Coordinates of C-alpha atoms in Angstrom, one line a residue:
X207 CA 50.7 67.1 -16.4
X208 CA 54.6 66.5 -15.8
X209 CA 57.6 67.8 -13.9
X210 CA 61.3 67.7 -14.1
X211 CA 63.3 65.2 -10.9
X212 CA 65.4 66.3 -9.7
X213 CA 69.2 65.0 -10.4
X214 CA 70.4 64.9 -6.7
X215 CA 67.6 62.6 -4.0
X216 CA 69.3 64.6 -1.0
X217 CA 68.0 67.2 -2.0
X218 CA 64.0 65.9 -0.7
X219 CA 62.8 63.0 0.5
X220 CA 59.6 60.9 -1.3
X221 CA 59.8 63.7 -4.3
X222 CA 56.5 63.8 -5.7
X223 CA 55.9 64.8 -9.8
X224 CA 53.3 67.8 -9.6
X225 CA 49.6 66.7 -10.0
X226 CA 50.5 63.6 -8.0
X227 CA 48.5 65.2 -4.2
X228 CA 44.7 66.0 -4.8
X229 CA 42.9 67.8 -3.3
X230 CA 40.0 66.8 -1.8
X231 CA 36.8 66.8 -3.3
X232 CA 33.8 64.8 -3.1
X233 CA 34.7 61.1 -2.8
X234 CA 37.9 61.9 -3.4
X235 CA 40.6 61.0 -0.9
X236 CA 44.2 62.6 -0.8
X237 CA 46.9 60.9 0.7
X238 CA 47.5 63.4 3.3
X239 CA 44.0 61.6 4.2
X240 CA 44.9 58.2 3.8
X241 CA 47.9 58.7 6.0
X242 CA 45.8 59.5 8.8
X243 CA 43.2 56.7 8.2
X244 CA 42.7 53.8 10.4
X245 CA 42.4 52.0 7.3
X246 CA 46.0 52.0 7.3
X247 CA 46.3 49.9 9.8
X248 CA 43.4 46.9 8.2
X249 CA 45.5 47.4 5.2
X250 CA 49.1 46.4 6.8
X251 CA 47.0 43.4 8.1
X252 CA 46.1 41.9 4.4
X253 CA 50.0 42.5 3.3
X254 CA 50.8 40.8 6.6
X255 CA 48.8 38.5 5.7
X256 CA 49.9 38.0 1.9
X257 CA 53.0 37.7 2.7
X258 CA 52.5 34.7 5.2
X259 CA 50.9 32.9 2.4
X260 CA 52.9 34.1 -1.1
X261 CA 56.1 32.3 1.7
X262 CA 54.1 29.7 2.2
X263 CA 54.1 28.2 -1.0
X264 CA 57.3 29.8 -1.5
X265 CA 59.4 27.5 1.2
X266 CA 57.7 24.8 1.5
X267 CA 59.2 23.0 -1.7
X268 CA 62.2 23.5 0.5
X269 CA 60.8 22.5 3.5
X270 CA 60.6 19.2 1.3
X271 CA 63.1 18.7 -1.1
X272 CA 65.0 16.2 0.3
X273 CA 62.1 13.8 0.2
X274 CA 61.0 15.0 -2.9
X275 CA 64.3 14.3 -4.3
X276 CA 64.1 10.5 -2.9
X277 CA 60.6 11.0 -5.4
X278 CA 61.4 12.3 -7.9
X279 CA 64.1 11.1 -8.6
X280 CA 66.1 14.3 -8.8
X281 CA 70.0 15.3 -7.6
X282 CA 71.6 18.4 -5.8
X283 CA 71.9 19.9 -8.8
X284 CA 68.3 19.1 -10.5
X285 CA 66.9 21.0 -7.2
X286 CA 69.4 23.8 -8.1
X287 CA 68.0 23.7 -11.6
X288 CA 63.8 23.5 -10.4
X289 CA 65.0 26.5 -8.6
X290 CA 67.0 28.4 -10.9
X291 CA 63.5 28.2 -13.5
X292 CA 61.5 29.9 -10.5
X293 CA 64.3 32.8 -9.8
X294 CA 64.3 33.5 -13.5
X295 CA 60.5 34.2 -13.3
X296 CA 61.0 35.7 -10.5
X297 CA 63.8 38.7 -12.6
X298 CA 61.4 38.9 -15.2
X299 CA 58.5 39.8 -13.7
X300 CA 59.2 41.1 -10.8
X301 CA 60.5 44.4 -13.3
X302 CA 57.2 43.9 -15.3
X303 CA 55.1 43.7 -12.3
X304 CA 56.5 47.4 -10.8
X305 CA 55.1 48.4 -13.8
X306 CA 52.3 47.1 -13.7
X307 CA 51.5 48.3 -10.0
X308 CA 52.0 51.7 -10.8
X309 CA 50.1 52.0 -13.6
X310 CA 46.3 50.2 -11.9
X311 CA 47.4 50.8 -8.4
X312 CA 48.0 47.7 -5.7
X313 CA 44.1 46.2 -5.2
X314 CA 43.5 44.3 -8.6
X315 CA 47.5 43.9 -9.2
X316 CA 47.6 41.8 -6.2
X317 CA 44.7 40.1 -6.3
X318 CA 45.5 39.1 -9.4
X319 CA 49.3 38.3 -8.4
X320 CA 47.6 36.1 -5.0
X321 CA 45.5 34.1 -7.3
X322 CA 47.4 32.9 -9.7
X323 CA 50.9 31.9 -7.5
X324 CA 48.3 30.6 -5.1
X325 CA 47.0 27.9 -8.1
X326 CA 51.1 27.8 -9.7
X327 CA 51.8 26.4 -6.2
X328 CA 48.8 23.8 -6.3
X329 CA 50.2 21.8 -8.6
X330 CA 53.4 21.6 -7.6
X331 CA 51.5 18.9 -5.9
X332 CA 50.8 17.0 -9.4
X333 CA 54.5 16.8 -10.4
X334 CA 55.5 14.0 -11.1
X335 CA 59.2 14.7 -12.8
X336 CA 61.7 17.1 -13.3
X337 CA 59.9 19.0 -16.2
X338 CA 56.0 19.1 -14.5
X339 CA 57.9 20.3 -11.2
X340 CA 60.3 23.0 -13.3
X341 CA 56.6 24.1 -14.7
X342 CA 55.0 25.0 -11.7
X343 CA 57.8 26.4 -10.1
X344 CA 58.9 29.2 -13.0
X345 CA 54.7 29.4 -12.8
X346 CA 55.0 30.5 -9.0
X347 CA 57.9 32.9 -9.2
X348 CA 56.2 34.7 -12.2
X349 CA 53.4 35.6 -9.4
X350 CA 54.8 35.7 -6.2
X351 CA 56.6 39.1 -7.3
X352 CA 54.0 41.3 -7.7
X353 CA 53.3 40.6 -4.1
X354 CA 56.4 42.8 -2.9
X355 CA 55.9 45.5 -6.3
X356 CA 51.7 45.7 -4.7
X357 CA 52.6 46.3 -0.7
X358 CA 55.5 48.7 -1.5
X359 CA 52.9 51.3 -3.4
X360 CA 50.3 50.3 -0.8
X361 CA 52.6 51.0 2.0
X362 CA 53.1 54.1 0.3
X363 CA 49.8 55.3 -0.4
X364 CA 48.7 54.7 2.9
X365 CA 51.5 55.8 5.5
X366 CA 53.8 58.9 5.8
X367 CA 57.1 58.7 6.0
X368 CA 57.7 58.4 8.9
X369 CA 55.3 55.3 9.8
X370 CA 56.4 52.9 6.1
X371 CA 59.8 52.2 7.6
X372 CA 57.3 50.0 10.3
X373 CA 55.0 49.2 7.3
X374 CA 57.4 47.5 5.0
X375 CA 58.5 45.8 8.2
X376 CA 55.3 44.4 8.6
X377 CA 55.0 43.3 5.4
X378 CA 58.2 42.1 5.5
X379 CA 57.9 40.6 8.7
X380 CA 55.4 38.0 7.2
X381 CA 57.3 37.0 4.1
X382 CA 59.8 35.4 7.5
X383 CA 56.6 34.6 8.8
X384 CA 55.7 32.2 6.3
X385 CA 58.2 30.9 6.8
X386 CA 58.6 30.0 9.8
X387 CA 55.3 28.6 10.0
X388 CA 56.1 26.7 6.4
X389 CA 58.0 24.5 7.9
X390 CA 55.9 22.4 10.9
X391 CA 52.7 22.9 8.0
X392 CA 54.8 20.7 5.3
X393 CA 56.5 18.7 7.0
X394 CA 53.1 17.9 9.2
X395 CA 50.9 17.7 6.1
X396 CA 53.3 16.0 4.5
X397 CA 54.1 13.3 7.4
X398 CA 50.6 12.4 7.5
X399 CA 49.1 12.4 4.9
X400 CA 51.6 12.6 1.3
X401 CA 54.1 15.6 0.6
X402 CA 51.5 15.9 -2.6
X403 CA 49.1 17.4 0.3
X404 CA 51.1 20.6 1.8
X405 CA 50.3 22.1 -1.7
X406 CA 47.4 21.3 -2.5
X407 CA 46.4 23.2 1.2
X408 CA 48.8 26.2 0.9
X409 CA 48.0 27.0 -2.8
X410 CA 43.7 26.4 -1.4
X411 CA 44.5 28.8 1.4
X412 CA 45.9 31.7 -1.0
X413 CA 43.0 31.5 -3.5
X414 CA 41.1 32.5 0.5
X415 CA 43.1 35.5 0.7
X416 CA 42.6 36.9 -1.8
X417 CA 39.2 36.7 -3.3
X418 CA 39.4 38.9 0.5
X419 CA 41.9 41.0 -0.7
X420 CA 39.0 42.4 -3.3
X421 CA 36.6 42.3 -0.7
X422 CA 38.6 44.4 1.2
X423 CA 41.7 46.8 -0.3
X424 CA 40.6 50.5 -1.6
X425 CA 43.3 52.2 -2.9
X426 CA 43.3 55.8 -2.7
X427 CA 40.4 57.5 -5.2
X428 CA 42.9 60.1 -5.7
X429 CA 44.5 57.2 -8.0
X430 CA 42.1 55.4 -9.1
X431 CA 42.4 58.1 -12.6
X432 CA 44.8 55.2 -14.0
X433 CA 47.8 58.3 -14.5
X434 CA 50.6 57.8 -17.2
X435 CA 53.4 56.0 -16.2
X436 CA 57.0 57.7 -15.7
X437 CA 58.7 56.6 -18.9
X438 CA 61.5 54.6 -18.8
X439 CA 64.2 57.0 -19.8
X440 CA 63.5 58.6 -16.8
X441 CA 63.3 56.1 -14.3
X442 CA 66.8 55.0 -15.4
X443 CA 68.1 58.1 -15.7
X444 CA 67.2 58.2 -11.7
X445 CA 71.1 58.7 -9.4
X446 CA 72.1 55.7 -7.4
X447 CA 69.5 52.8 -10.0
X448 CA 72.8 51.3 -9.9
X449 CA 73.9 51.1 -6.4
X450 CA 70.9 49.9 -5.5
X451 CA 71.0 47.5 -8.2
X452 CA 74.2 45.7 -7.9
X453 CA 73.7 45.9 -3.5
X454 CA 70.5 44.2 -3.3
X455 CA 72.1 41.9 -5.9
X456 CA 74.6 40.5 -3.5
X457 CA 72.2 40.2 0.1
X458 CA 70.1 38.6 -1.6
X459 CA 71.7 36.4 -2.4
X460 CA 72.3 34.9 1.0
X461 CA 68.0 35.4 1.7
X462 CA 68.4 32.5 -1.3
X463 CA 70.3 30.1 0.5
X464 CA 68.2 30.8 4.0
X465 CA 65.2 30.2 2.1
X466 CA 66.1 27.1 0.1
X467 CA 69.4 25.5 1.2
X468 CA 68.9 26.5 4.5
X469 CA 66.9 23.2 5.9
X470 CA 68.8 21.1 3.5
X471 CA 71.6 21.6 4.8
X472 CA 70.9 21.2 8.3
X473 CA 69.8 17.5 7.2
X474 CA 72.8 16.6 5.2
X475 CA 75.3 18.0 7.7
X476 CA 73.6 17.1 10.9
X477 CA 71.7 14.2 10.1
X478 CA 67.5 16.2 11.0
X479 CA 64.8 14.4 10.0
X480 CA 62.0 15.7 8.1
X481 CA 60.2 15.7 11.9
X482 CA 62.7 17.3 13.3
X483 CA 62.9 20.1 10.9
X484 CA 59.5 20.2 11.2
X485 CA 60.0 21.0 15.0
X486 CA 63.1 23.3 15.6
X487 CA 64.2 24.9 12.3
X488 CA 61.1 27.5 12.9
X489 CA 62.5 29.7 14.6
X490 CA 65.1 30.8 12.4
X491 CA 62.4 32.2 10.4
X492 CA 61.0 33.6 13.4
X493 CA 64.2 35.7 14.6
X494 CA 64.3 36.8 10.0
X495 CA 60.2 38.3 11.8
X496 CA 62.0 39.7 15.1
X497 CA 64.4 41.9 12.5
X498 CA 61.9 42.2 9.6
X499 CA 59.4 44.3 12.8
X500 CA 62.1 45.8 14.6
X501 CA 64.5 47.1 12.0
X502 CA 61.8 48.8 10.7
X503 CA 60.3 50.2 13.9
X504 CA 63.8 51.7 15.5
X505 CA 64.3 52.7 11.8
X506 CA 61.3 55.3 11.7
X507 CA 61.8 56.5 15.7
X508 CA 65.2 57.7 14.2
X509 CA 63.8 59.4 11.3
X510 CA 63.2 62.3 13.0
X511 CA 66.3 62.8 14.8
X512 CA 68.1 61.4 11.7
X513 CA 66.5 62.4 9.1
X514 CA 65.2 59.2 6.2
X515 CA 68.5 58.0 4.8
X516 CA 70.9 58.5 8.3
X517 CA 68.5 56.5 10.3
X518 CA 68.3 53.7 7.4
X519 CA 72.2 54.2 7.5
X520 CA 72.1 53.7 11.6
X521 CA 70.0 50.2 11.2
X522 CA 71.9 48.4 8.0
X523 CA 75.9 49.5 8.9
X524 CA 75.9 47.2 12.5
X525 CA 73.8 44.3 10.4
X526 CA 75.4 43.9 8.0
X527 CA 78.5 43.7 10.1
X528 CA 77.2 41.1 11.7
X529 CA 77.1 39.1 7.8
X530 CA 80.2 38.3 8.4
X531 CA 79.7 35.8 11.3
X532 CA 78.4 33.2 8.2
X533 CA 81.8 31.7 7.8
X534 CA 81.5 29.6 11.1
X535 CA 78.4 28.0 10.3
X536 CA 79.9 24.9 8.8
X537 CA 82.5 24.7 12.0
X538 CA 79.2 24.3 14.6
X539 CA 78.8 20.9 14.8
X540 CA 76.1 21.6 17.7
X541 CA 72.8 21.9 16.0
X542 CA 71.4 24.3 18.4
X543 CA 74.4 26.3 18.1
X544 CA 74.4 25.8 14.1
X545 CA 70.4 26.9 15.0
X546 CA 70.9 29.5 16.8
X547 CA 73.7 30.7 14.8
X548 CA 72.1 30.8 11.7
X549 CA 69.0 32.5 12.8
X550 CA 70.5 35.8 14.6
X551 CA 72.1 36.1 11.4
X552 CA 68.8 35.6 9.5
X553 CA 67.4 38.4 11.7
X554 CA 69.9 40.4 10.6
X555 CA 70.2 40.4 6.8
X556 CA 65.6 40.8 7.5
X557 CA 66.6 44.1 9.5
X558 CA 69.0 45.6 6.5
X559 CA 66.4 44.5 4.2
X560 CA 63.1 45.9 5.1
X561 CA 65.5 48.8 5.2
X562 CA 66.9 49.1 1.9
X563 CA 63.5 47.7 0.6
X564 CA 61.9 51.3 2.4
X565 CA 65.0 53.5 1.2
X566 CA 63.5 53.2 -2.4
X567 CA 60.8 55.2 -1.0
X568 CA 63.4 57.2 0.3
X569 CA 65.1 57.9 -2.9
X570 CA 62.8 58.6 -5.3
X571 CA 59.2 59.6 -6.4
X572 CA 55.5 57.7 -5.6
X573 CA 55.0 57.6 -9.3
X574 CA 58.2 55.6 -10.1
X575 CA 58.8 54.3 -6.9
X576 CA 57.1 50.9 -7.9
X577 CA 58.8 49.9 -10.4
X578 CA 62.6 51.0 -9.4
X579 CA 61.6 48.4 -6.5
X580 CA 60.5 46.2 -9.1
X581 CA 64.0 46.4 -11.5
X582 CA 65.4 46.0 -7.5
X583 CA 63.7 43.2 -7.0
X584 CA 64.6 41.5 -10.3
X585 CA 68.5 42.5 -10.1
X586 CA 67.8 40.3 -6.7
X587 CA 66.4 37.7 -8.2
X588 CA 69.3 37.3 -10.8
X589 CA 71.7 36.9 -7.5
X590 CA 69.6 33.8 -6.8
X591 CA 69.1 33.0 -10.0
X592 CA 73.7 32.8 -10.2
X593 CA 73.7 31.5 -6.8
X594 CA 71.3 27.9 -7.7
X595 CA 73.6 27.5 -9.7
X596 CA 77.1 27.5 -7.3
X597 CA 75.4 25.6 -4.9
X598 CA 74.1 23.1 -6.3
X599 CA 77.3 23.1 -8.2
X600 CA 79.5 23.6 -5.2
X601 CA 78.0 21.1 -2.4
X602 CA 77.6 18.3 -5.1
X603 CA 81.3 18.9 -5.4
X604 CA 82.4 20.5 -2.5
X605 CA 80.8 21.1 0.3
X606 CA 79.0 23.3 1.6
X607 CA 81.8 25.2 3.2
X608 CA 82.5 26.7 0.3
X609 CA 79.2 28.4 -0.1
X610 CA 79.7 30.5 3.7
X611 CA 82.9 30.9 3.1
X612 CA 81.3 33.5 -0.3
X613 CA 77.8 34.4 1.0
X614 CA 80.1 36.0 4.4
X615 CA 81.5 38.9 2.6
X616 CA 78.6 39.8 0.7
X617 CA 76.7 42.5 3.5
X618 CA 79.7 44.0 4.2
X619 CA 80.7 44.7 1.3
X620 CA 77.0 45.6 0.1
X621 CA 76.8 48.5 3.3
X622 CA 80.9 49.4 2.4
X623 CA 79.4 51.2 -1.4
X624 CA 76.0 52.0 -0.5
X625 CA 77.9 54.2 2.1
X626 CA 80.5 55.4 -0.7
X627 CA 77.9 56.3 -3.1
X628 CA 74.8 57.4 -0.6
X629 CA 75.4 57.3 2.8
X630 CA 78.4 60.0 3.1
X631 CA 76.9 62.2 0.7
X632 CA 73.3 61.9 2.9
X633 CA 76.1 63.2 6.2
X634 CA 78.3 65.3 4.2
X635 CA 75.7 67.2 3.2
X636 CA 73.7 67.8 6.0
X637 CA 70.2 66.0 5.2
X638 CA 68.8 62.8 6.1

């Protein structure tokens, strides 16, 4: 069954293709029933855990980057190429994973992706040089984006428009919580048993969680019919896709710096040891956790009064302005102050990203929202792919200061672009 998709995303929030919401009969569960089921909070908890593991597996490399560089004889440019390999696979598979999740639902796709990336993470512990390390991180990058397309689909399936920003905030918080946990876990295991043990242990944890997910999670019954995917031509003609792709390419480049380079920056610029990293830099990612949760919570609270889109912008505009403070970081000589500023900015970015992510569910039909989010994730990875090469080269030749000067402008510019193309029209039209 098909229907015309509106060219005006402000005409209705979360439009539906005819037939997406079925009448309950027999054992079927309608989306309305799913939105009031207490099981939705159990599933939110599973999504949180999956994101925690996702970021532990991703972040372990950045925590141990300096140690591994010395052991495997890698330069800063080599490390940048390893990051690029991860992001290249991430970029391609984000779009493909979104399509797969739209086709098969969240249960099987999340379970398979979780298992594959856990095995790839464990294989990183077997690396003995640039090629083997790059190969294992490429495989990790191919599987990890499936977590976020599946999580977005599950959030749309089990939560209504007022609660979905909270659900997205919860699993987004899981990512940064995983990054925080990865710091002491990776540093502790590497110090006690060698750096390879960190990858073996974290990979095993992910494999166990994959089994738990398959045992506990269920898609709403109404979507098990494997309905045909919305044609690409229809998806690509939806309004405002271009602006979402461009702005996420810009702002997620900043987050990739936090993930792959911030620990290395503190070691290079402030002389932190691996032990000190394990006891201090987790604060940065805990702050990011808080930003994910508070960004989703306050946005959801504002929806009844402002409408969905205006509620998102009420959070995104002020936090984007704060990101300009990145330009001060290379001039901070106190370790504590540098960590504090980076932590506040990580909080601001995650408040931004939570609302930018849930905006996909606000603007696009449920039947294509995950596909759109996959495209957005690929655009995000493009930004990371480009900046990984630029950052590695800049650090090796000019130091970190030009990197911070460039990154500090991306959120404010992205906010202005989004407001011009989407936000101002929502306000002018009197709609959320």
